[in-house]
Short mmCIF file of C-alpha atoms in Angstrom, two decimals:
data_model
loop_
_atom_site.label_atom_id
_atom_site.label_comp_id
_atom_site.label_asym_id
_atom_site.label_seq_id
_atom_site.Cartn_x
_atom_site.Cartn_y
_atom_site.Cartn_z
CA MET A 1166 1.84 -33.79 32.03
CA LYS A 1167 -0.61 -36.19 33.66
CA ASP A 1168 1.79 -39.11 33.02
CA LEU A 1169 4.62 -37.11 34.53
CA LYS A 1170 2.62 -36.42 37.68
CA ARG A 1171 1.59 -40.09 37.96
CA HIS A 1172 5.23 -41.24 37.68
CA ARG A 1173 6.29 -38.66 40.26
CA ILE A 1174 3.69 -39.94 42.78
CA GLY A 1175 4.82 -43.56 42.25
CA LEU A 1176 8.45 -42.67 42.85
CA LYS A 1177 7.60 -40.72 45.97
CA ALA A 1178 5.73 -43.75 47.39
CA THR A 1179 8.74 -45.99 46.71
CA VAL A 1180 11.07 -43.59 48.51
CA ASN A 1181 8.72 -43.44 51.48
CA LEU A 1182 8.59 -47.26 51.67
CA LEU A 1183 12.39 -47.52 51.73
CA ALA A 1184 12.54 -44.93 54.49
CA VAL A 1185 10.09 -46.97 56.56
CA LEU A 1186 12.22 -50.10 56.07
CA VAL A 1187 15.36 -48.29 57.22
CA LEU A 1188 13.64 -46.90 60.29
CA LEU A 1189 12.19 -50.30 61.10
CA THR A 1190 15.61 -51.94 60.86
CA LEU A 1191 17.20 -49.33 63.09
CA SER A 1192 14.37 -49.68 65.56
CA VAL A 1193 14.85 -53.42 65.71
CA GLY A 1194 18.59 -52.95 66.25
CA SER A 1195 18.05 -50.56 69.11
CA THR A 1196 15.63 -52.91 70.76
CA VAL A 1197 18.10 -55.78 70.45
CA TRP A 1198 20.85 -53.81 72.15
CA LEU A 1199 18.55 -53.00 75.07
CA ILE A 1200 17.59 -56.60 75.49
CA GLU A 1201 21.27 -57.60 75.43
CA GLY A 1202 22.07 -55.19 78.22
CA GLN A 1203 19.30 -56.44 80.43
CA THR A 1204 19.41 -60.18 79.75
CA ARG A 1205 22.80 -61.72 79.09
CA ARG A 1206 21.17 -65.08 79.33
CA LEU A 1207 19.71 -64.65 75.86
CA SER A 1208 23.10 -64.69 74.14
CA THR A 1209 22.01 -67.16 71.56
CA LEU A 1210 19.02 -65.03 70.66
CA HIS A 1211 21.30 -61.99 70.68
CA GLN A 1212 23.66 -63.52 68.19
CA PHE A 1213 20.76 -64.47 65.98
CA LEU A 1214 19.24 -61.02 66.08
CA LEU A 1215 22.62 -59.42 65.51
CA ALA A 1216 23.11 -61.50 62.43
CA LEU A 1217 19.60 -60.59 61.35
CA GLU A 1218 20.39 -56.91 61.83
CA VAL A 1219 23.55 -57.15 59.76
CA LEU A 1220 21.68 -58.89 57.00
CA GLY A 1221 18.99 -56.23 57.17
CA LEU A 1222 21.52 -53.44 56.88
CA ILE A 1223 23.13 -55.17 53.93
CA ALA A 1224 19.71 -55.55 52.29
CA VAL A 1225 18.82 -51.91 52.90
CA GLY A 1226 22.16 -50.77 51.47
CA ALA A 1227 21.68 -52.92 48.42
CA MET A 1228 18.18 -51.57 47.93
CA ALA A 1229 19.42 -48.00 48.35
CA TYR A 1230 22.12 -48.58 45.74
CA LEU A 1231 19.66 -50.13 43.34
CA PHE A 1232 17.24 -47.24 43.96
CA HIS A 1233 19.98 -44.72 43.16
CA VAL A 1234 21.02 -46.52 39.99
CA ARG A 1235 17.54 -47.37 38.77
CA VAL A 1236 15.57 -44.31 39.91
CA LEU A 1237 17.48 -41.32 41.30
CA SER A 1238 20.22 -41.15 38.66
CA PRO A 1239 17.85 -41.42 35.65
CA LEU A 1240 15.55 -38.87 37.27
CA LYS A 1241 18.38 -36.39 37.77
CA THR A 1242 19.49 -36.81 34.15
CA LEU A 1243 15.92 -36.43 32.90
CA THR A 1244 15.44 -33.35 35.07
CA ARG A 1245 18.55 -31.69 33.57
CA ASP A 1246 17.30 -32.49 30.07
CA ALA A 1247 13.83 -31.10 30.82
CA VAL A 1248 15.27 -27.87 32.25
CA ALA A 1249 17.54 -27.45 29.19
CA ILE A 1250 14.58 -27.95 26.84
CA ALA A 1251 12.52 -25.46 28.83
CA ASP A 1252 15.36 -22.94 28.37
CA GLY A 1253 15.16 -23.35 24.59
CA ASP A 1254 17.78 -26.02 23.91
CA LEU A 1255 15.58 -28.05 21.58
CA ASP A 1256 18.60 -29.73 19.98
CA ARG A 1257 19.51 -31.46 23.23
CA GLU A 1258 19.66 -35.23 22.91
CA ILE A 1259 17.81 -37.12 25.64
CA GLU A 1260 19.60 -40.23 26.88
CA GLN A 1261 17.80 -43.33 25.64
CA VAL A 1262 16.39 -45.63 28.34
CA ASN A 1263 15.35 -49.11 27.28
CA ARG A 1264 12.95 -49.76 30.11
CA ASP A 1265 9.28 -50.62 30.28
CA ASP A 1266 8.67 -49.19 33.75
CA GLU A 1267 7.63 -45.71 34.85
CA ILE A 1268 11.10 -44.25 34.27
CA GLY A 1269 11.09 -45.49 30.69
CA SER A 1270 7.57 -44.11 30.10
CA LEU A 1271 8.56 -40.79 31.63
CA THR A 1272 11.68 -40.54 29.44
CA ARG A 1273 9.71 -41.30 26.28
CA ALA A 1274 7.07 -38.72 27.30
CA VAL A 1275 9.75 -36.01 27.64
CA GLN A 1276 11.22 -36.99 24.25
CA GLU A 1277 7.81 -36.75 22.60
CA MET A 1278 7.15 -33.41 24.27
CA ARG A 1279 10.49 -32.07 22.97
CA ASP A 1280 9.76 -33.24 19.41
CA GLN A 1281 6.27 -31.71 19.42
CA LEU A 1282 7.59 -28.45 20.84
CA PHE A 1283 10.31 -28.35 18.16
CA ASP A 1284 7.75 -28.91 15.37
CA HIS A 1285 5.46 -26.24 16.81
CA ILE A 1286 8.28 -23.69 17.04
CA GLU A 1287 9.36 -24.43 13.44
CA GLU A 1288 5.79 -23.93 12.22
CA THR A 1289 5.60 -20.67 14.16
CA LYS A 1290 8.88 -19.47 12.62
CA THR A 1291 7.62 -20.34 9.14
CA PHE A 1292 4.43 -18.36 9.77
CA GLU A 1293 6.40 -15.42 11.14
CA ARG A 1294 8.65 -15.37 8.05
CA ALA A 1295 5.59 -15.45 5.80
CA VAL A 1296 4.03 -12.52 7.67
CA GLU A 1297 7.29 -10.57 7.66
CA GLU A 1298 7.91 -11.09 3.94
CA THR A 1299 4.36 -10.62 2.61
CA GLY A 1300 3.64 -7.56 0.51
CA ASN A 1301 0.41 -6.86 2.41
CA ALA A 1302 0.23 -4.85 5.62
CA VAL A 1303 -0.49 -7.00 8.68
CA VAL A 1304 -1.69 -5.44 11.94
CA ILE A 1305 -2.55 -7.17 15.23
CA THR A 1306 -4.45 -5.23 17.90
CA ASP A 1307 -5.85 -6.10 21.31
CA SER A 1308 -9.58 -6.06 22.02
CA ASN A 1309 -9.39 -2.27 22.55
CA GLU A 1310 -7.89 -1.72 19.07
CA THR A 1311 -4.45 -0.86 20.44
CA ILE A 1312 -1.80 -1.89 17.90
CA GLU A 1313 0.52 -4.60 19.23
CA TYR A 1314 2.26 -5.70 16.02
CA VAL A 1315 2.89 -4.45 12.48
CA ASN A 1316 4.95 -6.13 9.78
CA PRO A 1317 7.53 -4.41 7.50
CA ALA A 1318 4.98 -4.07 4.67
CA PHE A 1319 2.84 -1.90 6.96
CA GLU A 1320 5.75 0.52 7.29
CA ARG A 1321 6.30 0.64 3.52
CA ILE A 1322 2.64 1.08 2.64
CA THR A 1323 1.54 3.56 5.34
CA GLY A 1324 4.76 5.45 5.96
CA TYR A 1325 4.51 4.86 9.73
CA SER A 1326 7.37 3.06 11.45
CA GLU A 1327 6.78 0.25 13.91
CA ALA A 1328 7.68 2.54 16.82
CA GLU A 1329 5.19 5.15 15.63
CA ALA A 1330 2.36 2.63 15.23
CA LEU A 1331 2.69 0.52 18.39
CA GLY A 1332 0.37 1.73 21.13
CA LYS A 1333 -1.78 3.68 18.66
CA THR A 1334 -5.03 2.58 16.99
CA PRO A 1335 -5.66 2.01 13.26
CA ARG A 1336 -7.52 5.32 13.27
CA ILE A 1337 -4.18 7.02 12.55
CA LEU A 1338 -4.75 5.85 8.96
CA ALA A 1339 -8.29 7.21 8.63
CA SER A 1340 -8.79 9.76 5.85
CA GLY A 1341 -12.35 10.75 6.69
CA GLU A 1342 -13.42 9.76 3.18
CA THR A 1343 -14.74 6.26 3.93
CA ASP A 1344 -18.52 6.15 4.35
CA GLU A 1345 -19.73 5.61 7.91
CA GLU A 1346 -21.92 2.77 6.64
CA VAL A 1347 -18.75 0.86 5.77
CA TYR A 1348 -17.41 1.16 9.33
CA GLU A 1349 -20.79 0.21 10.80
CA ASP A 1350 -20.90 -2.93 8.68
CA MET A 1351 -17.31 -3.75 9.63
CA TRP A 1352 -17.94 -3.55 13.39
CA GLU A 1353 -21.22 -5.38 13.17
CA THR A 1354 -19.46 -8.23 11.36
CA ILE A 1355 -16.39 -8.62 13.57
CA SER A 1356 -18.44 -8.13 16.75
CA ALA A 1357 -20.40 -11.20 15.71
CA GLY A 1358 -17.13 -13.15 15.55
CA GLU A 1359 -17.06 -13.19 11.74
CA THR A 1360 -14.45 -12.06 9.20
CA TRP A 1361 -15.03 -8.74 7.42
CA LYS A 1362 -13.77 -7.84 3.94
CA GLY A 1363 -14.11 -4.49 2.22
CA GLU A 1364 -12.46 -1.41 0.73
CA LEU A 1365 -11.31 1.57 2.79
CA VAL A 1366 -9.92 4.95 1.82
CA ASN A 1367 -6.91 5.58 4.08
CA ARG A 1368 -4.26 8.26 4.21
CA ARG A 1369 -0.50 7.72 4.44
CA LYS A 1370 1.64 9.51 6.98
CA THR A 1371 2.71 11.94 4.24
CA GLY A 1372 -0.93 12.72 3.42
CA GLU A 1373 -1.54 10.80 0.18
CA ARG A 1374 -4.89 9.15 -0.29
CA GLN A 1375 -4.69 5.37 -0.37
CA TYR A 1376 -7.19 2.68 -1.35
CA VAL A 1377 -6.87 -0.66 0.48
CA GLN A 1378 -8.67 -3.98 0.29
CA GLN A 1379 -8.88 -4.98 3.95
CA THR A 1380 -9.68 -8.22 5.76
CA ILE A 1381 -10.25 -8.17 9.54
CA ALA A 1382 -10.70 -11.31 11.64
CA PRO A 1383 -11.31 -11.56 15.41
CA ILE A 1384 -9.28 -13.99 17.55
CA GLU A 1385 -11.46 -15.39 20.32
CA ARG A 1386 -10.63 -16.87 23.72
CA ASP A 1387 -11.94 -20.27 24.81
CA GLY A 1388 -14.90 -18.56 26.45
CA GLY A 1389 -15.93 -16.89 23.19
CA SER A 1390 -14.85 -13.31 23.99
CA THR A 1391 -12.59 -11.47 21.54
CA GLU A 1392 -8.94 -11.35 22.56
CA LYS A 1393 -7.33 -9.74 19.51
CA TYR A 1394 -8.01 -8.56 15.95
CA VAL A 1395 -5.88 -9.40 12.92
CA SER A 1396 -6.02 -7.11 9.88
CA ILE A 1397 -4.52 -7.75 6.43
CA SER A 1398 -4.54 -4.83 3.97
CA ALA A 1399 -3.66 -4.93 0.28
CA ASN A 1400 -2.74 -1.61 -1.32
CA VAL A 1401 -4.92 -1.31 -4.46
CA THR A 1402 -4.31 2.40 -5.05
CA ASP A 1403 -2.35 1.88 -8.25
CA GLN A 1404 -4.98 -0.44 -9.68
CA LYS A 1405 -7.79 1.92 -8.65
CA LEU A 1406 -6.14 4.93 -10.24
CA ARG A 1407 -5.30 3.17 -13.47
CA ASN A 1408 -8.89 2.02 -13.78
CA GLN A 1409 -10.10 5.60 -13.27
CA VAL A 1410 -7.70 6.94 -15.87
CA LEU A 1411 -8.60 4.25 -18.38
CA GLU A 1412 -12.29 4.91 -17.86
CA VAL A 1413 -11.92 8.66 -18.37
CA PHE A 1414 -9.67 8.51 -21.39
CA ASN A 1415 -11.64 5.72 -22.97
CA ARG A 1416 -14.78 7.83 -22.80
CA VAL A 1417 -13.13 11.11 -23.80
CA LEU A 1418 -11.08 9.57 -26.61
CA ARG A 1419 -14.15 7.87 -28.05
CA HIS A 1420 -16.06 11.15 -27.96
CA ASN A 1421 -13.25 13.21 -29.48
CA LEU A 1422 -12.33 10.62 -32.06
CA ARG A 1423 -15.94 10.42 -33.14
CA ASN A 1424 -16.15 14.23 -33.42
CA ARG A 1425 -12.89 14.52 -35.35
CA VAL A 1426 -13.82 11.73 -37.72
CA ASN A 1427 -17.10 13.53 -38.34
CA VAL A 1428 -15.12 16.69 -39.15
CA VAL A 1429 -12.95 14.84 -41.64
CA THR A 1430 -15.77 13.00 -43.38
CA GLY A 1431 -18.06 16.05 -43.30
CA ASN A 1432 -15.55 18.31 -44.96
CA ALA A 1433 -14.61 15.67 -47.51
CA GLU A 1434 -18.25 15.24 -48.49
CA LEU A 1435 -18.69 19.00 -48.63
CA VAL A 1436 -15.76 19.36 -51.03
CA ARG A 1437 -17.07 16.51 -53.13
CA ASP A 1438 -20.69 17.68 -53.35
CA ARG A 1439 -20.18 21.41 -53.68
CA TYR A 1440 -17.22 21.64 -56.02
CA ALA A 1441 -17.73 18.56 -58.12
CA ARG A 1442 -20.79 20.26 -59.57
CA ARG A 1443 -18.82 23.46 -60.19
CA LEU A 1444 -16.12 21.55 -62.04
CA GLU A 1445 -18.71 19.72 -64.12
CA GLN A 1446 -20.31 23.06 -65.05
CA VAL A 1447 -16.93 24.47 -66.13
CA ALA A 1448 -16.30 21.38 -68.24
CA ASP A 1449 -19.73 21.71 -69.88
CA ASP A 1450 -19.04 25.36 -70.70
CA ILE A 1451 -15.71 24.48 -72.26
CA ARG A 1452 -17.22 21.71 -74.34
CA ALA A 1453 -20.10 23.95 -75.49
CA SER A 1454 -17.79 26.76 -76.50
CA THR A 1455 -15.62 24.48 -78.61
CA ALA A 1456 -18.42 22.67 -80.50
CA ALA A 1457 -19.62 23.93 -83.97
CA PRO A 1458 -23.21 23.53 -85.16
CA ASP A 1459 -22.07 21.08 -87.81
CA GLY A 1460 -20.23 19.04 -85.21
CA GLY A 1461 -16.85 20.44 -86.00
CA ALA A 1462 -14.50 22.27 -83.71
CA VAL A 1463 -14.23 26.08 -83.32
CA GLU A 1464 -11.94 28.36 -81.36
CA PRO A 1465 -12.83 28.32 -77.65
CA ASP A 1466 -14.94 31.25 -76.53
CA VAL A 1467 -14.43 30.97 -72.79
CA ASP A 1468 -13.96 33.72 -70.25
CA MET A 1469 -10.61 32.53 -68.98
CA ALA A 1470 -10.71 35.08 -66.17
CA ASN A 1471 -13.92 33.60 -64.80
CA LEU A 1472 -12.53 30.10 -65.20
CA ALA A 1473 -9.39 31.00 -63.25
CA GLU A 1474 -11.47 32.63 -60.53
CA THR A 1475 -13.60 29.51 -60.20
CA VAL A 1476 -10.54 27.30 -59.95
CA ASP A 1477 -9.05 29.63 -57.31
CA GLU A 1478 -12.25 29.45 -55.28
CA ILE A 1479 -12.14 25.68 -55.41
CA ALA A 1480 -8.49 25.58 -54.35
CA GLU A 1481 -9.10 28.05 -51.50
CA SER A 1482 -12.06 26.09 -50.23
CA VAL A 1483 -10.14 22.83 -50.42
CA HIS A 1484 -7.29 24.47 -48.49
CA GLU A 1485 -9.73 25.78 -45.87
CA HIS A 1486 -11.29 22.41 -45.26
CA THR A 1487 -7.89 20.75 -45.30
CA ASP A 1488 -6.87 23.09 -42.47
CA MET A 1489 -9.89 21.95 -40.52
CA VAL A 1490 -8.86 18.34 -41.00
CA VAL A 1491 -5.31 19.17 -39.86
CA GLU A 1492 -6.69 20.98 -36.81
CA ALA A 1493 -8.74 17.93 -35.93
CA GLY A 1494 -5.62 15.80 -36.13
CA LEU A 1495 -3.69 18.21 -33.90
CA ARG A 1496 -6.47 18.11 -31.32
CA LEU A 1497 -6.30 14.33 -31.29
CA GLN A 1498 -2.52 14.50 -30.94
CA GLU A 1499 -2.85 16.89 -27.99
CA LEU A 1500 -5.36 14.58 -26.36
CA ASN A 1501 -3.03 11.65 -26.88
CA GLU A 1502 -0.22 13.56 -25.15
CA LYS A 1503 -2.43 14.19 -22.14
CA ALA A 1504 -3.33 10.53 -22.04
CA SER A 1505 0.37 9.67 -22.05
CA LYS A 1506 0.94 12.05 -19.14
CA ALA A 1507 -1.82 10.44 -17.13
CA ASP A 1508 -0.49 6.99 -17.90
CA THR A 1509 2.95 8.08 -16.70
CA VAL A 1510 1.51 9.46 -13.47
CA THR A 1511 -0.05 6.12 -12.58
CA GLN A 1512 3.41 4.57 -12.58
CA PHE A 1513 4.47 6.66 -9.59
CA THR A 1514 3.22 4.53 -6.71
CA GLU A 1515 4.07 5.04 -3.05
CA GLU A 1516 6.72 2.34 -3.17
CA SER A 1517 8.52 3.72 -6.21
CA GLY A 1518 10.11 6.63 -4.37
CA GLY A 1519 11.57 9.33 -6.63
CA GLU A 1520 10.80 12.24 -4.28
CA GLN A 1521 12.39 15.64 -4.95
CA PRO A 1522 12.09 19.01 -3.20
CA LEU A 1523 8.98 20.86 -4.32
CA SER A 1524 11.07 23.92 -5.13
CA GLU A 1525 13.14 21.88 -7.59
CA HIS A 1526 10.02 20.76 -9.44
CA LEU A 1527 8.86 24.38 -9.68
CA ARG A 1528 12.21 25.59 -11.00
CA THR A 1529 12.56 22.75 -13.48
CA GLU A 1530 9.10 23.24 -15.01
CA ARG A 1531 9.38 27.04 -14.98
CA ASP A 1532 12.65 26.84 -16.93
CA ARG A 1533 11.27 24.29 -19.38
CA VAL A 1534 8.10 26.25 -20.19
CA GLN A 1535 10.02 29.55 -20.37
CA GLN A 1536 12.35 28.03 -22.96
CA GLU A 1537 9.41 26.61 -24.94
CA PHE A 1538 7.51 29.94 -24.87
CA PRO A 1539 10.19 32.68 -24.88
CA GLU A 1540 7.55 35.37 -25.39
CA GLY A 1541 6.16 34.64 -21.92
CA ASN A 1542 7.31 36.16 -18.64
CA ILE A 1543 7.29 33.54 -15.86
CA THR A 1544 8.37 34.61 -12.38
CA LEU A 1545 9.07 32.33 -9.41
CA SER A 1546 8.99 33.28 -5.73
CA ILE A 1547 10.10 30.77 -3.06
CA PRO A 1548 10.34 31.93 0.59
CA ASP A 1549 12.74 30.74 3.26
CA ALA A 1550 11.33 27.31 4.15
CA PRO A 1551 12.33 23.79 5.13
CA THR A 1552 12.80 21.20 2.43
CA ILE A 1553 9.42 19.84 1.38
CA PRO A 1554 9.60 16.43 -0.35
CA CYS A 1555 7.33 16.04 -3.34
CA LYS A 1556 6.49 13.02 -5.47
CA GLU A 1557 7.26 12.91 -9.18
CA SER A 1558 3.55 12.94 -10.03
CA MET A 1559 3.29 16.52 -8.74
CA ARG A 1560 5.81 17.58 -11.35
CA THR A 1561 3.30 16.56 -14.03
CA ALA A 1562 0.58 18.64 -12.37
CA LEU A 1563 2.82 21.71 -12.15
CA SER A 1564 3.89 21.25 -15.77
CA GLU A 1565 0.28 21.11 -16.93
CA LEU A 1566 -0.72 24.26 -15.02
CA ILE A 1567 2.30 26.39 -16.01
CA GLU A 1568 2.15 25.34 -19.65
CA ASN A 1569 -1.59 26.01 -19.95
CA ALA A 1570 -1.23 29.40 -18.25
CA VAL A 1571 1.14 30.50 -21.04
CA GLU A 1572 -0.23 28.58 -24.00
CA HIS A 1573 -3.86 29.68 -23.59
CA ASN A 1574 -3.02 33.28 -22.78
CA ASP A 1575 -4.34 35.69 -25.44
CA THR A 1576 -1.97 38.57 -24.65
CA ASP A 1577 1.14 39.39 -26.66
CA GLU A 1578 3.37 38.87 -23.62
CA PRO A 1579 1.79 36.31 -21.26
CA HIS A 1580 2.68 36.91 -17.62
CA VAL A 1581 2.63 34.06 -15.07
CA ASP A 1582 3.55 34.29 -11.37
CA LEU A 1583 4.57 31.14 -9.47
CA THR A 1584 4.64 31.31 -5.67
CA MET A 1585 5.11 28.84 -2.83
CA ASP A 1586 3.80 29.57 0.67
CA VAL A 1587 4.54 27.22 3.60
CA ARG A 1588 1.88 27.25 6.32
CA SER A 1589 1.45 25.35 9.60
CA GLU A 1590 -0.08 22.21 8.08
CA SER A 1591 0.19 22.70 4.33
CA VAL A 1592 2.14 24.29 1.52
CA VAL A 1593 0.28 26.40 -1.05
CA VAL A 1594 1.52 26.62 -4.63
CA THR A 1595 -0.12 29.33 -6.74
CA VAL A 1596 -0.04 29.62 -10.54
CA ALA A 1597 -1.46 33.04 -11.46
CA ASP A 1598 -1.83 34.39 -15.01
CA ASP A 1599 -3.33 37.39 -16.83
CA GLY A 1600 -5.15 35.36 -19.48
CA PRO A 1601 -8.84 35.05 -20.40
CA GLY A 1602 -9.67 32.68 -17.53
CA ILE A 1603 -10.73 29.05 -17.30
CA PRO A 1604 -14.04 28.17 -19.00
CA GLU A 1605 -16.97 27.22 -16.80
CA HIS A 1606 -17.33 23.71 -18.22
CA GLU A 1607 -13.74 22.99 -17.17
CA ARG A 1608 -14.28 24.31 -13.63
CA ALA A 1609 -17.22 21.96 -13.21
CA VAL A 1610 -14.83 19.12 -12.49
CA LEU A 1611 -13.88 20.82 -9.21
CA ARG A 1612 -17.47 21.16 -8.02
CA GLU A 1613 -18.35 17.59 -8.91
CA GLY A 1614 -15.11 16.10 -7.63
CA GLU A 1615 -14.95 13.55 -10.44
CA GLU A 1616 -14.39 13.27 -14.16
CA THR A 1617 -18.06 12.90 -15.20
CA PRO A 1618 -18.58 16.57 -16.17
CA LEU A 1619 -16.02 16.24 -18.96
CA SER A 1620 -17.81 16.15 -22.27
CA HIS A 1621 -14.74 16.87 -24.39
CA GLY A 1622 -10.99 16.94 -24.11
CA SER A 1623 -10.59 20.65 -23.30
CA GLY A 1624 -11.13 19.98 -19.58
CA LEU A 1625 -8.91 16.95 -19.47
CA GLY A 1626 -5.76 18.78 -18.37
CA LEU A 1627 -7.49 20.38 -15.39
CA TRP A 1628 -9.00 17.05 -14.39
CA LEU A 1629 -5.54 15.47 -14.55
CA VAL A 1630 -4.17 18.17 -12.21
CA TYR A 1631 -7.14 17.80 -9.87
CA TRP A 1632 -6.69 14.03 -9.81
CA ILE A 1633 -2.94 14.20 -9.03
CA VAL A 1634 -3.38 16.77 -6.26
CA THR A 1635 -6.23 14.83 -4.68
CA MET A 1636 -4.31 11.56 -4.70
CA ASN A 1637 -1.43 13.35 -2.96
CA GLY A 1638 -3.80 14.35 -0.16
CA GLY A 1639 -4.32 17.94 -1.31
CA ARG A 1640 -7.01 20.08 -2.87
CA LEU A 1641 -7.28 22.50 -5.79
CA GLN A 1642 -8.88 25.93 -5.79
CA ILE A 1643 -9.51 28.39 -8.66
CA GLU A 1644 -9.85 32.14 -8.10
CA ASP A 1645 -10.55 34.93 -10.60
CA ARG A 1646 -8.12 37.85 -10.70
CA GLU A 1647 -8.87 41.50 -11.35
CA PRO A 1648 -9.04 42.92 -13.91
CA ARG A 1649 -8.48 39.63 -15.69
CA GLY A 1650 -6.75 36.31 -15.28
CA THR A 1651 -6.92 33.25 -13.05
CA ALA A 1652 -5.07 32.00 -9.97
CA VAL A 1653 -4.95 28.22 -9.48
CA LYS A 1654 -3.94 27.24 -5.93
CA LEU A 1655 -2.70 23.81 -4.88
CA PHE A 1656 -3.01 23.06 -1.15
CA LEU A 1657 -0.64 20.18 -0.36
CA PRO A 1658 -0.34 18.60 3.12
CA LEU A 1659 2.96 18.72 4.93
CA PRO A 1660 4.37 15.35 6.07
CA ARG A 1661 2.88 14.40 9.44
CA GLY A 1662 6.36 13.80 10.78
CA GLY A 1663 7.35 17.39 9.96
CA THR A 1664 9.76 18.71 7.35
CA GLU A 1665 13.51 18.63 7.14
CA THR A 1666 15.41 21.62 8.47
CA VAL A 1667 17.57 21.95 5.37
CA ALA A 1668 16.86 25.12 3.39
CA ASP A 1669 14.70 24.52 0.34
CA GLY A 1670 16.59 26.96 -1.80
CA ALA A 1671 14.63 30.12 -1.14
CA GLY A 1672 14.73 33.02 -3.52
CA ASN A 1673 13.00 34.90 -6.27
CA ASP A 1674 13.63 34.15 -9.92
#
């Protein structure tokens, strides 16, 4: 730009000089004509000056023509090219000028500016494509935290559209579960002009809890003040959940496997130690009764009734301990099935979709469990309500609750009531039974809010339900019924954008 200004000043001076020459020539001509009118005696001088004037006019015309060809015309062309480039026509070809003067320098400067601008725009487009196509959520805010830009991944991960996010602040994602110390450290870091990295617990628009690895960097002005903030968030929810599940089942499986192996080996040793001696005693009695004093053989004198009774006792005991071994194997098989359920649940990430109406999940699982346990009586009550979308993982939680309510019921005809109640901000699903209730050691998981209270596999199903409900943004509550039984309530958040107006298939089954 400085070269352009310098060339412009030089051209302006040249134009001014030509104007002075023209005015001077005209002034001389006018003076000559006055002198001619007053003094006809100077005819010779008049003719000379007239010739001089004509020559001057010819010279000025020639200079004007040369100025137009050499200066004005190239400048007009260059101006049109510069305006076209400024309007975005970066493919415009600038006419080549093989000159070493100011016009040539100016033309080459405009060409270089166009090439640099083209390269810069291409780099910017490449960066924009990378941001648009990345799998991580990218957010740009102003210095007041107002969101100015979000990429498509932000919409997929958070559930908020671009229109819903622009003009808001990132606090729309806050779950209230991130420690305040984390936020304090974050602001202290970015306020110092440094980049912050850490883990936050956010909440999607639909209410599900979400773990993100976040990086926030300030963009500063030349003076050092912060102009904008750029945030990049990686969704690590799936990884976090799988690690939790693996940790729980690794610990519980080790504990249960160790206990069941002890049952197997203990009973095997018991059979060996206790009844091996009994069999040896029977054999000694038989040998003694068949031996004569002279070493010969005699007719056996054995109480066959007692011998048969002893053998029956041994067989019954072996059968009893074998049943214990089989029971241990069944318990391990049941635990393995729960582990498979939990592993399946971790596959249902936010991006995988697969949402179905909550009422359909309830009907499907009610029908399945009713068919598996025909002796049970399972009722279902669904009120008039909008369609409430529900992730596939919730189907696993409902299946676990309904199945346990029937399977662990000690009455001849287990009775289970399933109800769904839609409230202003949540939907409540209740699974109520008339069984013996949930043991205290299994309820401990709700008070602690984590899997650590589990010391054996009997509480694993409840922990799985608690975990699924929590990750879907809800909570679980257990209430005792009178005179007996338990009611497990699932409080699930309604989508923040509201529910659909299509009927959810109300009715009582």
